[in-house]
Amino acid sequence: MIGNRIVVKLGGTIILLFLIVLLPVGFVIERIFSGFYFNEVRDQNEQLSAHYANVLATAPNANIIPMMEMMAGFSQVKLYIVDSRGQIIAISGVPDLIKGESVPVEETTTLSQGKAIEKVYVESATAKRYLVFGTPIASKGDVLGGVYVMSSLEGIDQSLQKVREMLTLAGLGAFFLALGVTYILSKKLSNPLIQMEKAARKIAKGDLNTRVKLTSTDEIGSLAQAINDLAFDLQRYRDTRKEFFANISHELRTPITYVEGYAKVLKDKLYESEQEKDQYLSIIHDESIRLSRMIGDLFDLSKIDEGKISLQLEWNDVTEVMEGAIQKATIQAKEKGLNIQLNVQDKLPLVYCDGNRMTQIFINLLDNAIRYTDKGGIYVEMWQEDLQIKIAMKDTGMGIPEKELPYIFDRFYRVEKSRSRQFGGTGLGLAIVKDLVELQGGDILVSSILGKGTRFELTFPTTSETSIGEDEE
Ligand code: ADP
């Protein structure tokens, strides 16, 4: 809707503001103007009529009427003179009036009381307006009549008309100025917004390559930047999701193919010895375990992704958690002839975390260390550094090539696909570990030397007030 456009709203507001300022200013100017002129004319009339009245008042009584007539005749000013009964006895320059007519009774009464008269008179033939001022002619306490002096208000009316015209012009000017401002604003403000709206709609439709052109660094510019960032994030999210789903189907299909294939071999009795049969059964068993692990991992990851994972956060002694995890992993390590050593700096502070998730992290790392180590052992160290707890897990295994290190926390990333498969990995373990560590405010780093071993270092925040040592004191 056109009325809903920001430019129309802004333009309307600007025009309204102009009018709000201009109208009262115009009104005041007109008032001041007309008041000033009116007073000028009034004062002039008052002075003149008072002056004539004065002159006439001093004339001898017998001569008063002829003198009044004579004065009117000589006068260039529009005036008329009435006697004490209100009858017009002399006129100068007022064609409307006739000698011998009477002015209204109230005026005669006012004059007889010695008071002046002030009125606006409209000439019947021309509709011209006059300002009339009548002064009583008073001599020794008697009112002999009155002198009325008239001045045309045409000049004032014309000037006022001019002022009104000028104000109207100013108003029109303001209107067009506002229109101009609105036009410029529409270019500056509304165009980028329209562009952004179009871009946002395109992005919503799935065209994630859409970008808004950045033209400024103000709020509109940062909005455009935000839209671009959003498009970029969505694009990355879509790409990783696509890749993720492709990986899932691939990773799930492989063990199922194995299970299917070997189950068929067994069903059709296509083996030659009991030993061969056991071998096939153990493959089916291993692949089923792998499958269920993978499904469990995927379930965890999807919960993490949706933010639905609920952490039971409490103050935990991570040393105890680590000891529990090592205990669980020991059987597996022993089977490979590996030793797990734990070295803890005493009095480690408590960590605010989820005990079960912490166990999951440690078991995952220990599992990997055992899986990718053939001889030597696994060394776990725990110590405090400032307000943090550090946990290092080092093995003497096959290590990870340096160029692969940045990717090992990625989902489904496995160093040498065949090697991991041979060890029964899913490629999801470290991704889950990293997510869980970060969810609990921690951090994980890895370093490795190929053929020598791998070291994972975890950092968790803590506070000194809650340290076990201080609690005991
Ligand atoms: P997987 O289930 O395949 O082990 P992870 O996500 O746990 O998946 O690990 C990713 C990859 O990192 C593994 O495929 C493995 O090659 C490598 N990796 C992990 N831990 C170690 C380790 N301790 N020693 C050597 N390689 C490791």
Coordinates of C-alpha atoms and ligand atoms in Angstrom, one line a residue:
M1 CA 0.0 0.0 0.0
I2 CA 1.3 3.4 -1.0
G3 CA 0.2 5.1 2.3
N4 CA 2.2 2.5 4.2
R5 CA 5.5 3.4 2.5
I6 CA 8.1 4.8 4.8
V7 CA 8.8 7.7 2.4
V8 CA 5.1 8.7 2.3
K9 CA 5.0 8.7 6.1
L10 CA 8.2 10.6 6.4
G11 CA 7.2 13.1 3.7
G12 CA 3.8 13.6 5.3
T13 CA 5.4 14.2 8.6
I14 CA 7.8 16.8 7.1
I15 CA 4.9 18.6 5.3
L16 CA 2.9 18.5 8.5
L17 CA 5.8 20.0 10.5
F18 CA 6.3 22.7 8.0
L19 CA 2.5 23.6 8.2
I20 CA 2.5 23.4 12.0
V21 CA 5.3 26.0 12.1
L22 CA 4.2 28.1 9.2
L23 CA 0.5 28.5 10.0
P24 CA 0.8 30.0 13.5
V25 CA 3.8 32.2 12.3
G26 CA 1.6 33.4 9.4
F27 CA -1.3 34.1 11.7
V28 CA 0.9 36.1 14.1
I29 CA 2.5 38.1 11.3
E30 CA -0.9 39.0 9.9
R31 CA -2.2 40.0 13.4
I32 CA 0.9 42.2 14.1
F33 CA 0.6 43.7 10.7
S34 CA -3.0 44.6 10.7
G35 CA -2.9 45.7 14.3
F36 CA -0.1 48.1 13.6
Y37 CA -1.8 49.7 10.5
F38 CA -5.1 49.9 12.2
N39 CA -3.6 51.7 15.2
E40 CA -1.8 54.1 12.9
V41 CA -5.0 55.1 11.0
R42 CA -7.0 55.2 14.2
D43 CA -4.5 57.6 15.9
Q44 CA -4.4 59.8 12.9
N45 CA -8.2 60.0 12.7
E46 CA -8.4 60.6 16.4
Q47 CA -5.8 63.4 16.3
L48 CA -7.4 65.1 13.3
S49 CA -11.0 64.9 14.6
A50 CA -9.8 66.2 18.0
H51 CA -8.0 69.0 16.3
Y52 CA -11.0 70.1 14.2
A53 CA -13.3 69.7 17.2
N54 CA -11.0 72.0 19.2
V55 CA -10.9 74.6 16.5
L56 CA -14.7 74.6 16.2
A57 CA -15.2 74.7 19.9
T58 CA -13.3 78.0 20.2
A59 CA -15.4 79.7 17.4
P60 CA -18.1 82.1 18.6
N61 CA -21.5 80.4 18.9
A62 CA -23.2 82.4 16.1
N63 CA -20.6 81.5 13.6
I64 CA -20.3 77.9 14.4
I65 CA -22.5 76.4 11.6
P66 CA -21.1 78.5 8.7
M67 CA -17.6 77.8 10.1
M68 CA -18.2 74.1 10.2
E69 CA -19.4 74.1 6.6
M70 CA -16.4 76.2 5.5
M71 CA -14.0 73.9 7.2
A72 CA -15.5 70.8 5.6
G73 CA -15.3 72.6 2.2
F74 CA -11.6 73.4 2.5
S75 CA -10.7 70.1 4.0
Q76 CA -8.9 67.5 1.9
V77 CA -9.8 65.0 4.5
K78 CA -13.0 63.0 4.4
L79 CA -15.1 64.3 7.1
Y80 CA -18.6 65.2 8.2
I81 CA -19.9 67.4 10.9
V82 CA -23.1 67.0 12.9
D83 CA -24.8 69.4 15.2
S84 CA -26.0 68.8 18.7
R85 CA -29.1 66.9 17.5
G86 CA -27.0 64.6 15.3
Q87 CA -28.0 66.2 12.0
I88 CA -25.3 66.3 9.4
I89 CA -24.5 69.9 8.7
A90 CA -21.3 69.7 6.6
I91 CA -19.7 67.0 4.4
S92 CA -16.4 66.7 2.7
G93 CA -15.5 63.9 0.4
V94 CA -18.2 61.4 1.6
P95 CA -20.6 60.9 -1.4
D96 CA -22.8 58.5 0.5
L97 CA -24.0 61.0 3.1
I98 CA -26.6 63.7 2.6
K99 CA -26.7 67.0 4.5
G100 CA -29.7 67.2 6.9
E101 CA -29.7 63.4 7.6
S102 CA -29.2 62.3 11.1
V103 CA -26.6 59.9 12.5
P104 CA -27.9 57.1 14.7
V105 CA -29.3 58.2 18.0
E106 CA -26.8 56.2 20.1
E107 CA -24.0 58.2 18.4
T108 CA -25.7 61.5 19.3
T109 CA -26.1 60.3 22.9
T110 CA -22.5 59.3 23.1
L111 CA -21.4 62.6 21.7
S112 CA -23.6 64.5 24.0
Q113 CA -21.9 62.7 26.9
G114 CA -18.6 64.1 25.6
K115 CA -17.4 60.7 24.5
A116 CA -15.7 59.9 21.2
I117 CA -17.0 57.4 18.6
E118 CA -15.1 54.8 16.8
K119 CA -16.5 52.6 14.0
V120 CA -16.0 50.9 10.7
Y121 CA -18.1 52.3 7.9
V122 CA -18.7 50.5 4.6
E123 CA -19.4 52.6 1.6
S124 CA -22.5 51.2 -0.1
A125 CA -21.6 51.9 -3.7
T126 CA -18.0 50.6 -3.6
A127 CA -18.0 48.4 -0.6
K128 CA -14.8 50.2 0.6
R129 CA -14.1 50.1 4.3
Y130 CA -13.4 53.2 6.3
L131 CA -12.3 53.7 9.8
V132 CA -14.4 56.5 11.4
F133 CA -13.5 58.5 14.4
G134 CA -16.0 61.1 15.9
T135 CA -15.0 63.6 18.5
P136 CA -17.6 65.8 20.3
I137 CA -17.3 69.6 19.9
A138 CA -17.5 70.8 23.4
S139 CA -17.5 74.4 24.5
K140 CA -17.8 75.5 28.1
G141 CA -19.6 72.2 29.1
D142 CA -22.0 72.2 26.2
V143 CA -21.8 69.8 23.3
L144 CA -22.3 71.7 20.1
G145 CA -22.0 68.7 17.8
G146 CA -19.3 66.3 16.6
V147 CA -16.6 66.0 13.9
Y148 CA -16.2 62.7 12.2
V149 CA -13.0 61.9 10.3
M150 CA -12.9 58.9 8.0
S151 CA -9.9 57.1 6.6
S152 CA -10.0 54.4 4.0
L153 CA -8.9 51.0 5.1
E154 CA -8.2 50.0 1.6
G155 CA -4.4 50.4 2.0
I156 CA -4.5 48.1 5.0
D157 CA -6.7 45.6 3.3
Q158 CA -4.4 45.6 0.3
S159 CA -1.3 45.2 2.4
L160 CA -2.9 42.4 4.4
Q161 CA -3.8 40.8 1.1
K162 CA -0.2 41.0 0.1
V163 CA 0.9 39.4 3.4
R164 CA -1.6 36.6 2.9
E165 CA -0.4 36.0 -0.6
M166 CA 3.2 35.9 0.6
L167 CA 2.3 33.5 3.3
T168 CA 0.5 31.3 0.9
L169 CA 3.5 31.4 -1.4
A170 CA 5.8 30.4 1.5
G171 CA 3.4 27.6 2.3
L172 CA 3.5 26.4 -1.3
G173 CA 7.3 26.7 -1.3
A174 CA 7.5 24.7 1.9
F175 CA 5.2 22.1 0.4
F176 CA 7.4 21.7 -2.7
L177 CA 10.6 21.8 -0.5
A178 CA 9.1 18.9 1.6
L179 CA 8.3 17.1 -1.7
G180 CA 11.9 17.5 -2.8
V181 CA 13.2 16.3 0.6
T182 CA 10.9 13.4 0.4
Y183 CA 12.2 12.5 -3.1
I184 CA 15.8 12.7 -1.9
L185 CA 15.0 10.6 1.2
S186 CA 13.2 8.0 -1.0
K187 CA 16.4 7.7 -3.0
K188 CA 18.6 7.6 0.1
L189 CA 16.5 5.6 2.5
S190 CA 13.8 3.7 0.9
N191 CA 15.7 2.3 -2.1
P192 CA 18.3 0.4 -0.1
L193 CA 15.4 -0.9 2.2
I194 CA 13.5 -2.1 -0.9
Q195 CA 16.6 -3.8 -2.2
M196 CA 17.1 -5.5 1.2
E197 CA 13.5 -6.6 1.3
K198 CA 13.9 -8.1 -2.2
A199 CA 17.2 -9.8 -1.1
A200 CA 15.6 -11.2 2.1
R201 CA 12.7 -12.6 0.1
K202 CA 15.1 -14.2 -2.4
I203 CA 17.1 -15.7 0.5
A204 CA 13.9 -17.0 2.1
K205 CA 13.1 -18.7 -1.2
G206 CA 16.4 -20.5 -1.0
D207 CA 18.6 -18.3 -3.3
L208 CA 21.4 -18.2 -0.7
N209 CA 23.9 -16.6 -3.1
T210 CA 22.0 -13.3 -2.9
R211 CA 23.9 -10.5 -1.4
V212 CA 22.9 -6.9 -0.7
K213 CA 25.2 -4.2 -2.1
L214 CA 26.7 -2.2 0.8
T215 CA 26.4 1.5 0.1
S216 CA 26.8 3.1 3.5
T217 CA 28.2 2.5 7.0
D218 CA 25.2 3.8 8.9
E219 CA 22.4 1.7 10.4
I220 CA 21.1 0.8 7.0
G221 CA 24.6 -0.3 6.0
S222 CA 24.8 -2.5 9.0
L223 CA 21.4 -4.0 8.4
A224 CA 22.6 -4.9 4.9
Q225 CA 25.7 -6.4 6.4
A226 CA 23.5 -8.4 8.8
I227 CA 21.4 -9.7 5.9
N228 CA 24.6 -10.7 4.0
D229 CA 26.0 -12.5 7.1
L230 CA 22.7 -14.3 7.5
A231 CA 22.7 -15.4 3.9
F232 CA 26.3 -16.6 4.3
D233 CA 25.6 -18.5 7.5
L234 CA 22.5 -20.1 6.0
Q235 CA 24.5 -21.1 3.0
R236 CA 27.2 -22.7 5.1
Y237 CA 24.6 -24.3 7.3
R238 CA 22.8 -25.8 4.2
D239 CA 26.1 -27.0 2.8
T240 CA 27.2 -28.7 6.0
R241 CA 23.8 -30.2 6.4
K242 CA 23.8 -31.6 2.9
E243 CA 27.2 -33.0 3.5
F244 CA 26.1 -34.3 6.9
F245 CA 23.1 -36.2 5.5
A246 CA 25.2 -37.6 2.6
N247 CA 27.7 -38.8 5.2
I248 CA 25.0 -40.3 7.4
S249 CA 23.5 -42.3 4.7
H250 CA 26.9 -43.5 3.5
E251 CA 28.1 -44.3 7.0
L252 CA 24.9 -46.2 7.9
R253 CA 24.8 -48.1 4.6
T254 CA 28.3 -49.5 5.0
P255 CA 27.8 -51.6 8.2
I256 CA 24.3 -52.6 7.0
T257 CA 25.8 -53.9 3.8
Y258 CA 28.3 -55.9 5.9
V259 CA 25.6 -57.3 8.2
E260 CA 23.4 -58.2 5.3
G261 CA 26.2 -59.8 3.3
Y262 CA 27.6 -61.9 6.1
A263 CA 24.2 -62.8 7.4
K264 CA 23.3 -64.2 3.9
V265 CA 26.6 -66.1 3.8
L266 CA 25.7 -67.7 7.1
K267 CA 22.1 -68.3 6.1
D268 CA 23.2 -70.0 2.9
K269 CA 25.9 -71.9 4.8
L270 CA 28.6 -70.6 2.5
Y271 CA 31.4 -71.1 5.0
E272 CA 33.8 -73.9 5.1
S273 CA 34.7 -74.2 8.7
E274 CA 33.4 -73.4 12.1
Q275 CA 36.2 -70.9 12.5
E276 CA 35.2 -69.1 9.3
K277 CA 31.6 -69.0 10.6
D278 CA 32.7 -67.5 13.9
Q279 CA 34.7 -64.9 12.0
Y280 CA 31.6 -63.9 10.1
L281 CA 29.5 -63.8 13.2
S282 CA 32.0 -61.6 14.9
I283 CA 32.0 -59.2 11.9
I284 CA 28.2 -59.0 12.2
H285 CA 28.5 -58.4 15.9
D286 CA 31.1 -55.7 15.5
E287 CA 29.2 -53.9 12.7
S288 CA 26.0 -54.1 14.8
I289 CA 27.8 -52.4 17.7
R290 CA 29.2 -49.8 15.3
L291 CA 25.7 -49.2 14.0
S292 CA 24.2 -48.7 17.4
R293 CA 27.1 -46.5 18.5
M294 CA 26.6 -44.4 15.4
I295 CA 22.9 -44.1 16.0
G296 CA 23.6 -43.1 19.6
D297 CA 26.1 -40.5 18.5
L298 CA 23.8 -39.1 15.9
F299 CA 21.1 -38.8 18.4
D300 CA 23.4 -36.9 20.8
L301 CA 24.5 -34.6 18.0
S302 CA 21.0 -33.8 16.9
K303 CA 20.0 -33.0 20.4
I304 CA 23.1 -30.7 20.7
D305 CA 22.2 -29.1 17.4
E306 CA 18.6 -28.4 18.4
G307 CA 19.8 -27.1 21.8
K308 CA 17.7 -29.7 23.4
I309 CA 20.4 -31.3 25.4
S310 CA 19.8 -30.8 29.0
L311 CA 22.8 -30.5 31.2
Q312 CA 22.6 -31.4 34.8
L313 CA 25.0 -28.8 36.0
E314 CA 26.5 -29.1 39.5
W315 CA 29.8 -28.7 41.2
N316 CA 31.8 -31.8 40.3
D317 CA 35.1 -33.1 41.3
V318 CA 36.5 -33.9 37.9
T319 CA 39.3 -36.0 39.3
E320 CA 36.7 -38.4 40.5
V321 CA 34.9 -38.3 37.2
M322 CA 38.2 -39.1 35.4
E323 CA 39.0 -41.9 37.8
G324 CA 35.6 -43.5 37.0
A325 CA 36.2 -43.1 33.3
I326 CA 39.7 -44.7 33.5
Q327 CA 38.3 -47.6 35.5
K328 CA 35.8 -48.3 32.7
A329 CA 38.4 -48.1 30.0
T330 CA 41.0 -50.2 31.8
I331 CA 39.7 -53.6 30.6
Q332 CA 39.8 -52.5 27.1
A333 CA 43.3 -51.1 27.6
K334 CA 44.5 -54.2 29.3
E335 CA 43.3 -56.3 26.3
K336 CA 45.8 -54.3 24.2
G337 CA 48.5 -54.5 26.8
L338 CA 48.2 -50.7 27.5
N339 CA 48.6 -49.0 30.7
I340 CA 46.6 -45.9 31.8
Q341 CA 48.3 -43.5 34.2
L342 CA 46.7 -40.7 36.0
N343 CA 48.6 -37.9 37.6
V344 CA 46.6 -35.2 39.5
Q345 CA 47.9 -32.1 41.1
D346 CA 46.2 -32.3 44.6
K347 CA 43.4 -30.1 45.7
L348 CA 41.9 -29.4 42.3
P349 CA 39.0 -27.0 42.4
L350 CA 35.4 -28.2 41.6
V351 CA 34.1 -27.6 38.2
Y352 CA 30.5 -26.6 37.5
C353 CA 29.5 -29.2 34.9
D354 CA 27.4 -32.2 34.1
G355 CA 29.1 -35.3 35.6
N356 CA 27.6 -37.8 33.0
R357 CA 28.6 -35.6 30.1
M358 CA 32.1 -35.2 31.5
T359 CA 32.3 -39.0 31.8
Q360 CA 31.2 -39.3 28.1
I361 CA 33.9 -36.8 27.1
F362 CA 36.7 -38.7 29.0
I363 CA 35.5 -42.1 27.8
N364 CA 35.4 -41.0 24.2
L365 CA 39.0 -39.6 24.4
L366 CA 40.2 -42.7 26.2
D367 CA 38.5 -45.0 23.7
N368 CA 40.2 -43.2 20.9
A369 CA 43.6 -43.3 22.7
I370 CA 43.3 -47.0 23.2
R371 CA 42.0 -47.6 19.7
Y372 CA 44.8 -45.8 18.0
T373 CA 47.6 -47.0 20.2
D374 CA 49.4 -50.3 19.9
K375 CA 52.2 -50.1 22.4
G376 CA 53.1 -47.9 25.2
G377 CA 50.4 -46.3 27.3
I378 CA 48.0 -43.4 28.0
Y379 CA 49.0 -40.6 30.4
V380 CA 46.4 -38.4 31.9
E381 CA 47.4 -35.3 33.8
M382 CA 45.2 -32.8 35.6
W383 CA 46.3 -29.5 37.1
Q384 CA 45.1 -26.0 37.9
E385 CA 46.2 -22.9 36.1
D386 CA 44.8 -19.6 37.3
L387 CA 41.1 -20.0 37.5
Q388 CA 41.0 -23.0 35.1
I389 CA 41.4 -26.7 35.3
K390 CA 43.6 -28.3 32.7
I391 CA 43.4 -31.9 31.6
A392 CA 45.9 -33.4 29.2
M393 CA 45.5 -36.9 27.7
K394 CA 48.6 -38.2 25.9
D395 CA 49.0 -41.5 24.1
T396 CA 51.9 -43.2 22.4
G397 CA 49.8 -44.2 19.4
M398 CA 50.0 -43.7 15.7
G399 CA 49.4 -39.9 15.8
I400 CA 47.6 -37.8 13.3
P401 CA 49.2 -36.1 10.3
E402 CA 49.6 -32.4 10.9
K403 CA 47.5 -31.3 7.9
E404 CA 44.6 -33.4 9.1
L405 CA 44.6 -31.9 12.7
P406 CA 42.3 -29.0 11.9
Y407 CA 39.5 -31.3 10.7
I408 CA 39.5 -34.1 13.3
F409 CA 36.7 -32.4 15.2
D410 CA 34.5 -32.2 12.1
R411 CA 31.6 -34.6 11.9
F412 CA 32.4 -37.9 10.1
Y413 CA 36.0 -36.8 9.6
R414 CA 38.3 -39.7 9.9
V415 CA 42.0 -39.8 9.3
E416 CA 42.6 -42.4 6.5
K417 CA 39.1 -43.8 6.2
S418 CA 40.2 -47.4 6.1
R419 CA 42.3 -47.1 9.3
S420 CA 39.3 -45.8 11.2
R421 CA 37.0 -48.4 9.8
Q422 CA 39.4 -51.1 10.8
F423 CA 39.3 -49.7 14.3
G424 CA 35.5 -49.4 14.4
G425 CA 35.2 -45.6 14.6
T426 CA 32.3 -43.6 13.5
G427 CA 34.0 -40.2 12.9
L428 CA 31.5 -38.6 15.3
G429 CA 33.2 -39.1 18.6
L430 CA 35.4 -36.0 18.6
A431 CA 32.7 -33.8 17.2
I432 CA 30.5 -34.7 20.1
V433 CA 33.4 -34.3 22.6
K434 CA 34.1 -30.8 21.2
D435 CA 30.4 -29.8 21.4
L436 CA 30.0 -31.1 24.9
V437 CA 33.2 -29.4 26.1
E438 CA 32.1 -26.1 24.7
L439 CA 28.6 -26.4 26.1
Q440 CA 30.1 -26.6 29.5
G441 CA 32.2 -23.5 28.9
G442 CA 35.4 -25.4 28.2
D443 CA 37.9 -25.6 25.3
I444 CA 39.7 -28.5 23.6
L445 CA 43.0 -28.4 21.7
V446 CA 44.9 -31.2 20.0
S447 CA 48.5 -31.7 19.0
S448 CA 50.1 -34.8 17.5
I449 CA 53.2 -36.2 16.0
L450 CA 52.7 -38.9 13.4
G451 CA 54.0 -42.2 14.6
K452 CA 54.7 -40.9 18.1
G453 CA 51.4 -40.0 19.7
T454 CA 48.6 -37.6 20.2
R455 CA 47.8 -35.1 23.0
F456 CA 44.5 -33.6 23.8
E457 CA 44.3 -30.7 26.2
L458 CA 41.0 -29.6 27.8
T459 CA 40.4 -26.5 29.8
F460 CA 37.4 -25.8 32.1
P461 CA 36.7 -22.7 34.0
T462 CA 36.4 -22.8 37.7
T463 CA 36.4 -20.3 40.6
S464 CA 38.9 -20.4 43.4
E465 CA 36.2 -19.9 46.1
T466 CA 34.7 -23.2 45.3
S467 CA 38.0 -25.2 45.4
I468 CA 38.0 -28.4 47.4
G469 CA 41.1 -27.1 49.2
E470 CA 39.3 -24.0 50.5
D471 CA 36.2 -25.9 51.3
E472 CA 38.2 -28.2 53.6
E473 CA 39.9 -25.4 55.4
Ligands
ADP1 P1 36.4 -42.2 15.2 O1 35.1 -42.7 15.7 O2 36.6 -42.5 13.8 O3 37.5 -42.4 16.1 P2 36.6 -39.5 16.1 O4 35.8 -38.3 15.8 O5 36.6 -40.0 17.5 O6 36.1 -40.6 15.2 O7 38.0 -39.2 15.7 C1 38.3 -38.6 14.4 C2 39.5 -39.1 13.8 O8 40.7 -38.7 14.5 C3 39.7 -40.6 13.9 O9 39.2 -41.2 12.7 C4 41.1 -40.9 14.1 O10 41.8 -41.1 12.8 C5 41.7 -39.6 14.7 N1 42.0 -39.8 16.1 C6 41.2 -39.5 17.1 N2 41.8 -39.7 18.3 C7 43.1 -40.2 18.0 C8 44.2 -40.6 18.7 N3 44.2 -40.6 20.1 N4 45.3 -41.0 18.0 C9 45.3 -41.0 16.7 N5 44.3 -40.6 15.9 C10 43.2 -40.2 16.5

